[in-house]
mmCIF file of C-alpha atoms and ligand atoms in Angstrom:
data_model
loop_
_atom_site.group_PDB
_atom_site.id
_atom_site.type_symbol
_atom_site.label_atom_id
_atom_site.label_comp_id
_atom_site.label_asym_id
_atom_site.label_seq_id
_atom_site.Cartn_x
_atom_site.Cartn_y
_atom_site.Cartn_z
ATOM 1 C CA MET A 1 -155.798 -2.943 -51.166
ATOM 2 C CA GLU A 2 -152.708 -1.749 -49.264
ATOM 3 C CA GLN A 3 -153.014 -1.523 -45.508
ATOM 4 C CA GLN A 4 -153.541 2.127 -44.575
ATOM 5 C CA THR A 5 -152.915 3.618 -41.170
ATOM 6 C CA ILE A 6 -154.859 6.639 -39.994
ATOM 7 C CA LYS A 7 -151.753 8.793 -40.627
ATOM 8 C CA ASP A 8 -151.816 7.935 -44.342
ATOM 9 C CA VAL A 9 -155.418 9.043 -44.854
ATOM 10 C CA PRO A 10 -155.325 12.304 -46.855
ATOM 11 C CA THR A 11 -157.473 15.316 -45.949
ATOM 12 C CA ALA A 12 -159.690 17.394 -48.252
ATOM 13 C CA ARG A 13 -160.758 20.831 -46.984
ATOM 14 C CA ILE A 14 -164.129 22.454 -47.587
ATOM 15 C CA LEU A 15 -164.798 26.124 -46.881
ATOM 16 C CA VAL A 16 -168.325 27.034 -45.703
ATOM 17 C CA LEU A 17 -169.193 30.660 -46.508
ATOM 18 C CA GLY A 18 -172.185 32.945 -46.001
ATOM 19 C CA ASP A 19 -173.633 35.732 -43.839
ATOM 20 C CA ALA A 20 -174.019 35.371 -40.065
ATOM 21 C CA GLY A 21 -177.205 33.560 -39.061
ATOM 22 C CA VAL A 22 -177.851 31.794 -42.386
ATOM 23 C CA GLY A 23 -177.280 28.364 -40.816
ATOM 24 C CA LYS A 24 -173.628 27.544 -41.626
ATOM 25 C CA SER A 25 -172.919 25.932 -38.256
ATOM 26 C CA ARG A 26 -176.122 23.879 -38.314
ATOM 27 C CA LEU A 27 -175.424 22.752 -41.858
ATOM 28 C CA THR A 28 -171.796 21.838 -41.076
ATOM 29 C CA ASP A 29 -173.031 19.820 -38.156
ATOM 30 C CA LEU A 30 -175.343 17.816 -40.432
ATOM 31 C CA LEU A 31 -172.741 17.334 -43.160
ATOM 32 C CA ALA A 32 -170.037 16.132 -40.755
ATOM 33 C CA LYS A 33 -172.332 13.723 -38.956
ATOM 34 C CA SER A 34 -171.713 10.106 -39.950
ATOM 35 C CA GLU A 35 -171.611 6.612 -38.488
ATOM 36 C CA ASP A 36 -167.997 7.196 -37.408
ATOM 37 C CA THR A 37 -168.668 10.733 -36.116
ATOM 38 C CA PRO A 38 -172.116 10.595 -34.496
ATOM 39 C CA THR A 39 -171.605 13.189 -31.743
ATOM 40 C CA PRO A 40 -170.148 16.727 -31.827
ATOM 41 C CA ALA A 41 -167.184 15.606 -29.682
ATOM 42 C CA THR A 42 -166.203 12.946 -32.246
ATOM 43 C CA ARG A 43 -166.151 15.340 -35.215
ATOM 44 C CA ARG A 44 -164.924 18.681 -33.829
ATOM 45 C CA VAL A 45 -161.333 19.708 -34.427
ATOM 46 C CA GLY A 46 -159.892 22.612 -32.479
ATOM 47 C CA ASP A 47 -158.984 25.836 -34.248
ATOM 48 C CA CYS A 48 -159.049 29.309 -32.750
ATOM 49 C CA TRP A 49 -160.514 31.015 -35.847
ATOM 50 C CA TRP A 50 -162.668 28.347 -37.412
ATOM 51 C CA ASN A 51 -165.268 25.870 -36.299
ATOM 52 C CA VAL A 52 -163.784 22.779 -37.926
ATOM 53 C CA GLN A 53 -165.667 19.514 -38.156
ATOM 54 C CA VAL A 54 -164.328 16.367 -39.771
ATOM 55 C CA ARG A 55 -165.760 13.155 -41.199
ATOM 56 C CA LEU A 56 -164.583 10.245 -43.309
ATOM 57 C CA HIS A 57 -165.594 10.044 -46.959
ATOM 58 C CA GLU A 58 -164.957 7.114 -49.296
ATOM 59 C CA HIS A 59 -163.932 8.284 -52.734
ATOM 60 C CA PRO A 60 -164.552 5.826 -55.587
ATOM 61 C CA ARG A 61 -161.452 5.416 -57.735
ATOM 62 C CA ASN A 62 -161.211 3.373 -60.921
ATOM 63 C CA VAL A 63 -158.285 1.000 -61.016
ATOM 64 C CA TRP A 64 -157.274 -0.895 -64.134
ATOM 65 C CA LEU A 65 -156.564 -4.552 -63.582
ATOM 66 C CA PRO A 66 -154.043 -6.249 -65.910
ATOM 67 C CA PRO A 67 -155.427 -8.876 -68.290
ATOM 68 C CA THR A 68 -155.576 -12.285 -66.630
ATOM 69 C CA PRO A 69 -156.125 -15.581 -68.423
ATOM 70 C CA GLU A 70 -159.406 -17.373 -67.927
ATOM 71 C CA TRP A 71 -159.387 -21.140 -68.294
ATOM 72 C CA THR A 72 -162.152 -23.348 -69.501
ATOM 73 C CA SER A 73 -161.708 -27.083 -69.247
ATOM 74 C CA SER A 74 -163.170 -29.964 -71.209
ATOM 75 C CA SER A 75 -164.598 -31.286 -67.969
ATOM 76 C CA SER A 76 -166.810 -28.214 -67.742
ATOM 77 C CA THR A 77 -170.358 -28.589 -68.991
ATOM 78 C CA SER A 78 -169.830 -25.924 -71.658
ATOM 79 C CA SER A 79 -169.859 -27.599 -75.060
ATOM 80 C CA ALA A 80 -169.282 -24.341 -76.940
ATOM 81 C CA SER A 81 -165.493 -24.493 -76.519
ATOM 82 C CA PRO A 82 -163.844 -25.935 -79.648
ATOM 83 C CA SER A 83 -160.728 -27.300 -77.887
ATOM 84 C CA SER A 84 -160.537 -29.437 -74.781
ATOM 85 C CA THR A 85 -158.725 -26.758 -72.716
ATOM 86 C CA THR A 86 -158.844 -23.142 -73.868
ATOM 87 C CA GLU A 87 -156.931 -20.163 -72.557
ATOM 88 C CA LEU A 88 -158.799 -16.892 -73.021
ATOM 89 C CA PHE A 89 -156.948 -13.594 -72.726
ATOM 90 C CA PRO A 90 -159.206 -10.557 -72.583
ATOM 91 C CA ARG A 91 -157.814 -8.008 -75.043
ATOM 92 C CA ARG A 92 -158.240 -5.038 -72.687
ATOM 93 C CA PRO A 93 -157.497 -4.621 -68.992
ATOM 94 C CA THR A 94 -160.658 -4.596 -66.906
ATOM 95 C CA ALA A 95 -161.765 -1.696 -64.704
ATOM 96 C CA ALA A 96 -162.620 -2.096 -61.038
ATOM 97 C CA CYS A 97 -163.698 0.459 -58.508
ATOM 98 C CA GLU A 98 -162.053 0.776 -55.111
ATOM 99 C CA LEU A 99 -163.114 3.065 -52.290
ATOM 100 C CA VAL A 100 -160.314 5.266 -50.965
ATOM 101 C CA PRO A 101 -160.883 6.843 -47.533
ATOM 102 C CA TYR A 102 -160.382 10.593 -47.087
ATOM 103 C CA PHE A 103 -160.868 12.883 -44.136
ATOM 104 C CA VAL A 104 -163.055 15.830 -45.093
ATOM 105 C CA GLU A 105 -162.697 18.935 -42.919
ATOM 106 C CA PHE A 106 -165.419 21.587 -43.034
ATOM 107 C CA TYR A 107 -164.201 25.106 -42.126
ATOM 108 C CA ASP A 108 -166.890 27.456 -40.847
ATOM 109 C CA LEU A 109 -165.690 30.884 -39.670
ATOM 110 C CA LYS A 110 -166.432 31.876 -36.089
ATOM 111 C CA SER A 111 -168.464 34.944 -36.959
ATOM 112 C CA SER A 112 -167.562 36.931 -33.855
ATOM 113 C CA LEU A 113 -163.899 37.091 -34.810
ATOM 114 C CA ARG A 114 -162.154 39.381 -37.270
ATOM 115 C CA MET A 115 -159.374 37.342 -38.729
ATOM 116 C CA PRO A 116 -156.267 38.963 -40.245
ATOM 117 C CA ARG A 117 -156.353 38.668 -44.053
ATOM 118 C CA GLU A 118 -152.969 36.939 -44.273
ATOM 119 C CA HIS A 119 -154.166 34.245 -41.894
ATOM 120 C CA ARG A 120 -157.330 33.688 -43.949
ATOM 121 C CA ASN A 121 -155.448 33.567 -47.227
ATOM 122 C CA ARG A 122 -153.125 30.902 -45.868
ATOM 123 C CA LEU A 123 -156.098 28.569 -45.408
ATOM 124 C CA TYR A 124 -157.729 29.454 -48.744
ATOM 125 C CA ARG A 125 -154.723 28.064 -50.653
ATOM 126 C CA HIS A 126 -155.455 24.615 -49.322
ATOM 127 C CA ILE A 127 -159.189 24.616 -49.954
ATOM 128 C CA ASP A 128 -160.547 21.878 -52.255
ATOM 129 C CA GLY A 129 -164.238 22.819 -52.310
ATOM 130 C CA ILE A 130 -166.561 25.667 -51.298
ATOM 131 C CA ILE A 131 -170.102 25.554 -49.906
ATOM 132 C CA LEU A 132 -172.008 28.838 -50.293
ATOM 133 C CA VAL A 133 -174.858 29.135 -47.793
ATOM 134 C CA TYR A 134 -177.815 31.535 -47.880
ATOM 135 C CA ASP A 135 -181.122 31.897 -46.063
ATOM 136 C CA LEU A 136 -184.130 31.269 -48.318
ATOM 137 C CA LEU A 137 -186.119 33.833 -46.314
ATOM 138 C CA ARG A 138 -183.544 36.597 -46.788
ATOM 139 C CA MET A 139 -182.546 36.782 -50.428
ATOM 140 C CA GLY A 140 -180.064 39.558 -49.569
ATOM 141 C CA THR A 141 -177.902 36.793 -48.082
ATOM 142 C CA HIS A 142 -177.971 35.135 -51.512
ATOM 143 C CA ASP A 143 -176.785 38.308 -53.247
ATOM 144 C CA ASN A 144 -173.906 38.633 -50.769
ATOM 145 C CA LEU A 145 -172.504 35.264 -51.855
ATOM 146 C CA HIS A 146 -170.633 36.910 -54.746
ATOM 147 C CA ASP A 147 -168.697 38.965 -52.203
ATOM 148 C CA TRP A 148 -167.999 35.944 -50.004
ATOM 149 C CA LEU A 149 -166.669 33.985 -52.949
ATOM 150 C CA TYR A 150 -164.328 36.566 -54.456
ATOM 151 C CA GLN A 151 -161.260 36.422 -52.151
ATOM 152 C CA PRO A 152 -161.151 32.649 -51.625
ATOM 153 C CA LEU A 153 -161.576 32.017 -55.350
ATOM 154 C CA ARG A 154 -158.807 34.470 -56.111
ATOM 155 C CA GLN A 155 -156.413 32.740 -53.714
ATOM 156 C CA ILE A 156 -157.316 29.287 -54.977
ATOM 157 C CA CYS A 157 -156.844 30.310 -58.626
ATOM 158 C CA ARG A 158 -153.556 31.933 -57.822
ATOM 159 C CA HIS A 159 -152.063 29.070 -55.838
ATOM 160 C CA ARG A 160 -153.653 26.015 -57.388
ATOM 161 C CA HIS A 161 -154.240 27.024 -61.028
ATOM 162 C CA LYS A 162 -151.258 29.435 -61.031
ATOM 163 C CA ARG A 163 -153.434 32.178 -62.473
ATOM 164 C CA LEU A 164 -153.844 35.694 -61.173
ATOM 165 C CA ARG A 165 -157.566 36.175 -61.826
ATOM 166 C CA PRO A 166 -160.504 33.943 -61.023
ATOM 167 C CA ILE A 167 -161.441 32.042 -64.136
ATOM 168 C CA LEU A 168 -164.945 30.752 -63.678
ATOM 169 C CA LYS A 169 -165.301 29.400 -67.193
ATOM 170 C CA ARG A 170 -162.500 26.880 -66.687
ATOM 171 C CA ARG A 171 -162.422 24.041 -64.183
ATOM 172 C CA HIS A 172 -162.804 26.071 -61.021
ATOM 173 C CA VAL A 173 -162.780 24.696 -57.496
ATOM 174 C CA PRO A 174 -165.984 22.670 -56.892
ATOM 175 C CA ILE A 175 -168.780 24.780 -55.419
ATOM 176 C CA LEU A 176 -172.117 23.742 -53.900
ATOM 177 C CA VAL A 177 -174.845 26.294 -53.132
ATOM 178 C CA VAL A 178 -177.152 25.615 -50.177
ATOM 179 C CA GLY A 179 -180.392 27.461 -49.391
ATOM 180 C CA THR A 180 -181.403 26.935 -45.739
ATOM 181 C CA LYS A 181 -184.622 27.202 -43.693
ATOM 182 C CA LEU A 182 -186.711 25.363 -46.250
ATOM 183 C CA ASP A 183 -189.119 24.465 -43.426
ATOM 184 C CA LEU A 184 -189.962 28.163 -42.939
ATOM 185 C CA LEU A 185 -190.580 28.916 -46.612
ATOM 186 C CA PRO A 186 -194.326 29.423 -47.183
ATOM 187 C CA THR A 187 -194.241 28.524 -50.878
ATOM 188 C CA ARG A 188 -191.487 26.854 -52.797
ATOM 189 C CA ARG A 189 -190.228 29.241 -55.445
ATOM 190 C CA LEU A 190 -188.157 27.428 -58.005
ATOM 191 C CA ARG A 191 -186.664 30.435 -59.763
ATOM 192 C CA SER A 192 -183.263 29.585 -61.186
ATOM 193 C CA SER A 193 -182.527 32.578 -63.418
ATOM 194 C CA GLY A 194 -180.165 35.102 -61.888
ATOM 195 C CA LYS A 195 -179.169 32.712 -59.160
ATOM 196 C CA ILE A 196 -175.522 32.203 -58.340
ATOM 197 C CA ALA A 197 -175.712 28.413 -58.816
ATOM 198 C CA SER A 198 -176.806 28.764 -62.448
ATOM 199 C CA GLN A 199 -174.199 31.493 -63.042
ATOM 200 C CA LEU A 200 -171.477 29.195 -61.696
ATOM 201 C CA GLY A 201 -172.931 26.055 -63.307
ATOM 202 C CA THR A 202 -173.031 24.263 -59.963
ATOM 203 C CA ASP A 203 -175.582 22.236 -58.008
ATOM 204 C CA GLU A 204 -177.903 23.885 -55.507
ATOM 205 C CA ILE A 205 -179.767 22.178 -52.691
ATOM 206 C CA LEU A 206 -182.498 23.497 -50.409
ATOM 207 C CA VAL A 207 -182.531 22.105 -46.864
ATOM 208 C CA ASN A 208 -184.017 22.283 -43.429
ATOM 209 C CA CYS A 209 -180.900 22.227 -41.254
ATOM 210 C CA LEU A 210 -182.932 21.396 -38.157
ATOM 211 C CA ASP A 211 -184.036 18.071 -39.651
ATOM 212 C CA ALA A 212 -181.380 15.454 -38.861
ATOM 213 C CA GLN A 213 -182.626 13.404 -41.820
ATOM 214 C CA SER A 214 -182.191 16.127 -44.455
ATOM 215 C CA PHE A 215 -179.340 14.167 -46.023
ATOM 216 C CA GLU A 216 -180.878 10.706 -45.805
ATOM 217 C CA PRO A 217 -180.698 9.190 -49.314
ATOM 218 C CA GLN A 218 -184.320 7.991 -49.255
ATOM 219 C CA LYS A 219 -185.634 11.441 -48.313
ATOM 220 C CA SER A 220 -184.267 13.603 -51.109
ATOM 221 C CA ARG A 221 -181.622 13.901 -53.803
ATOM 222 C CA ASN A 222 -179.568 16.138 -51.513
ATOM 223 C CA ALA A 223 -177.397 13.274 -50.287
ATOM 224 C CA SER A 224 -176.313 12.301 -53.803
ATOM 225 C CA LYS A 225 -175.517 15.932 -54.662
ATOM 226 C CA VAL A 226 -173.344 16.205 -51.537
ATOM 227 C CA GLN A 227 -171.571 12.937 -52.422
ATOM 228 C CA LYS A 228 -170.951 14.204 -55.942
ATOM 229 C CA PHE A 229 -169.600 17.500 -54.574
ATOM 230 C CA LEU A 230 -167.223 15.755 -52.120
ATOM 231 C CA ASN A 231 -165.954 13.459 -54.881
ATOM 232 C CA SER A 232 -165.314 16.510 -57.104
ATOM 233 C CA ALA A 233 -163.442 18.230 -54.253
ATOM 234 C CA ILE A 234 -161.159 15.196 -53.874
ATOM 235 C CA GLU A 235 -160.567 15.093 -57.631
ATOM 236 C CA PHE A 236 -159.719 18.822 -57.515
ATOM 237 C CA LYS A 237 -157.225 18.091 -54.728
ATOM 238 C CA LEU A 238 -155.627 15.334 -56.805
ATOM 239 C CA ASN A 239 -155.521 17.370 -60.038
ATOM 240 C CA PHE A 240 -154.421 20.695 -58.537
ATOM 241 C CA PRO A 241 -152.418 19.827 -55.391
ATOM 242 C CA SER A 242 -151.496 22.632 -53.025
ATOM 243 C CA SER A 243 -147.769 23.289 -53.018
ATOM 244 C CA THR A 244 -147.114 22.740 -49.319
ATOM 245 C CA ARG A 245 -148.752 20.311 -46.955
ATOM 246 C CA ARG A 246 -150.826 21.768 -44.168
HETATM 247 N N1 GDP B 301 -186.094 26.745 -38.899
HETATM 248 C C1 GDP B 301 -184.814 26.665 -39.244
HETATM 249 N N2 GDP B 301 -183.866 27.285 -38.503
HETATM 250 C C2 GDP B 301 -182.566 27.190 -38.877
HETATM 251 C C3 GDP B 301 -182.175 26.469 -40.048
HETATM 252 N N3 GDP B 301 -180.829 26.591 -40.160
HETATM 253 C C4 GDP B 301 -180.398 27.315 -39.116
HETATM 254 N N4 GDP B 301 -181.443 27.689 -38.337
HETATM 255 C C5 GDP B 301 -181.389 28.524 -37.115
HETATM 256 O O1 GDP B 301 -180.806 29.766 -37.493
HETATM 257 C C6 GDP B 301 -179.964 30.255 -36.438
HETATM 258 C C7 GDP B 301 -178.554 30.530 -36.983
HETATM 259 O O2 GDP B 301 -177.959 29.296 -37.357
HETATM 260 P P1 GDP B 301 -176.374 29.089 -37.321
HETATM 261 O O3 GDP B 301 -176.082 27.732 -37.844
HETATM 262 O O4 GDP B 301 -175.825 29.427 -35.984
HETATM 263 O O5 GDP B 301 -175.916 30.221 -38.367
HETATM 264 P P2 GDP B 301 -174.437 30.716 -38.755
HETATM 265 O O6 GDP B 301 -174.226 32.029 -38.060
HETATM 266 O O7 GDP B 301 -174.459 30.890 -40.237
HETATM 267 O O8 GDP B 301 -173.475 29.662 -38.308
HETATM 268 C C8 GDP B 301 -180.000 29.192 -35.333
HETATM 269 O O9 GDP B 301 -180.930 29.604 -34.372
HETATM 270 C C9 GDP B 301 -180.463 27.943 -36.062
HETATM 271 O O10 GDP B 301 -181.147 27.063 -35.208
HETATM 272 C C10 GDP B 301 -183.200 25.826 -40.838
HETATM 273 O O11 GDP B 301 -182.963 25.178 -41.870
HETATM 274 N N5 GDP B 301 -184.494 25.960 -40.390
HETATM 275 MG MG1 MG B 302 -171.811 29.797 -36.995
#
């Protein structure tokens, strides 16, 4: 693989949306925590309007290797070869997977601030994935997610898909729905009808944001859903690049 410097590492941007108090900041903290960014100081990026936290993510990319000859020699123990030295050319190139590093920035709005719309829209154009957060104990926060989603989706469709209206049936920007405060839920209701995740055809995860191990692979399937979401966000970035670099 080519030598990469830190300046060459591209950045994918994830918008974290939801009502005040649902757990966005706690969740962002958990998602951005990694071996390379173990403490808040190592993952926080300054921005006056947003709490921005960053981590590294390795995106698996298939690369096609050209056909290369394989040699078998008569001195080898294989007696199946009809000739003494045989050159074998595979008919098709072979696939290999390489891991490409990306920075992933999570943007979580500082709830005390009222940001001018133009300023917000400027960020939305560069967003590659959206996390919708609600509180499992307050289902009103779930219903409000439609409102949270509307403007960002509109801007993303307009600037990345070049369409004027959100088109949810087509390949929209990757979305992950997160229900928080699982630890406080007395019984686990697994209703999926009428929920925004099933309407959007996206994954939903339920988490306890106070548990630092909520995204440990051995503890739940949450970690693999987050990995899948981040990979989709990077593919969205590659397929629908934003027109200007930010
Ligand atoms: N018990 C519990 N408390 C949580 C959870 N997520 C967030 N909280 C608490 O809810 C409050 C609001 O969380 P915060 O992340 O600041 O919400 P934000 O306004 O959406 O950023 C804080 O006191 C958190 O400690 C959770 O999963 N379980
Ligand atoms: Mg917050």
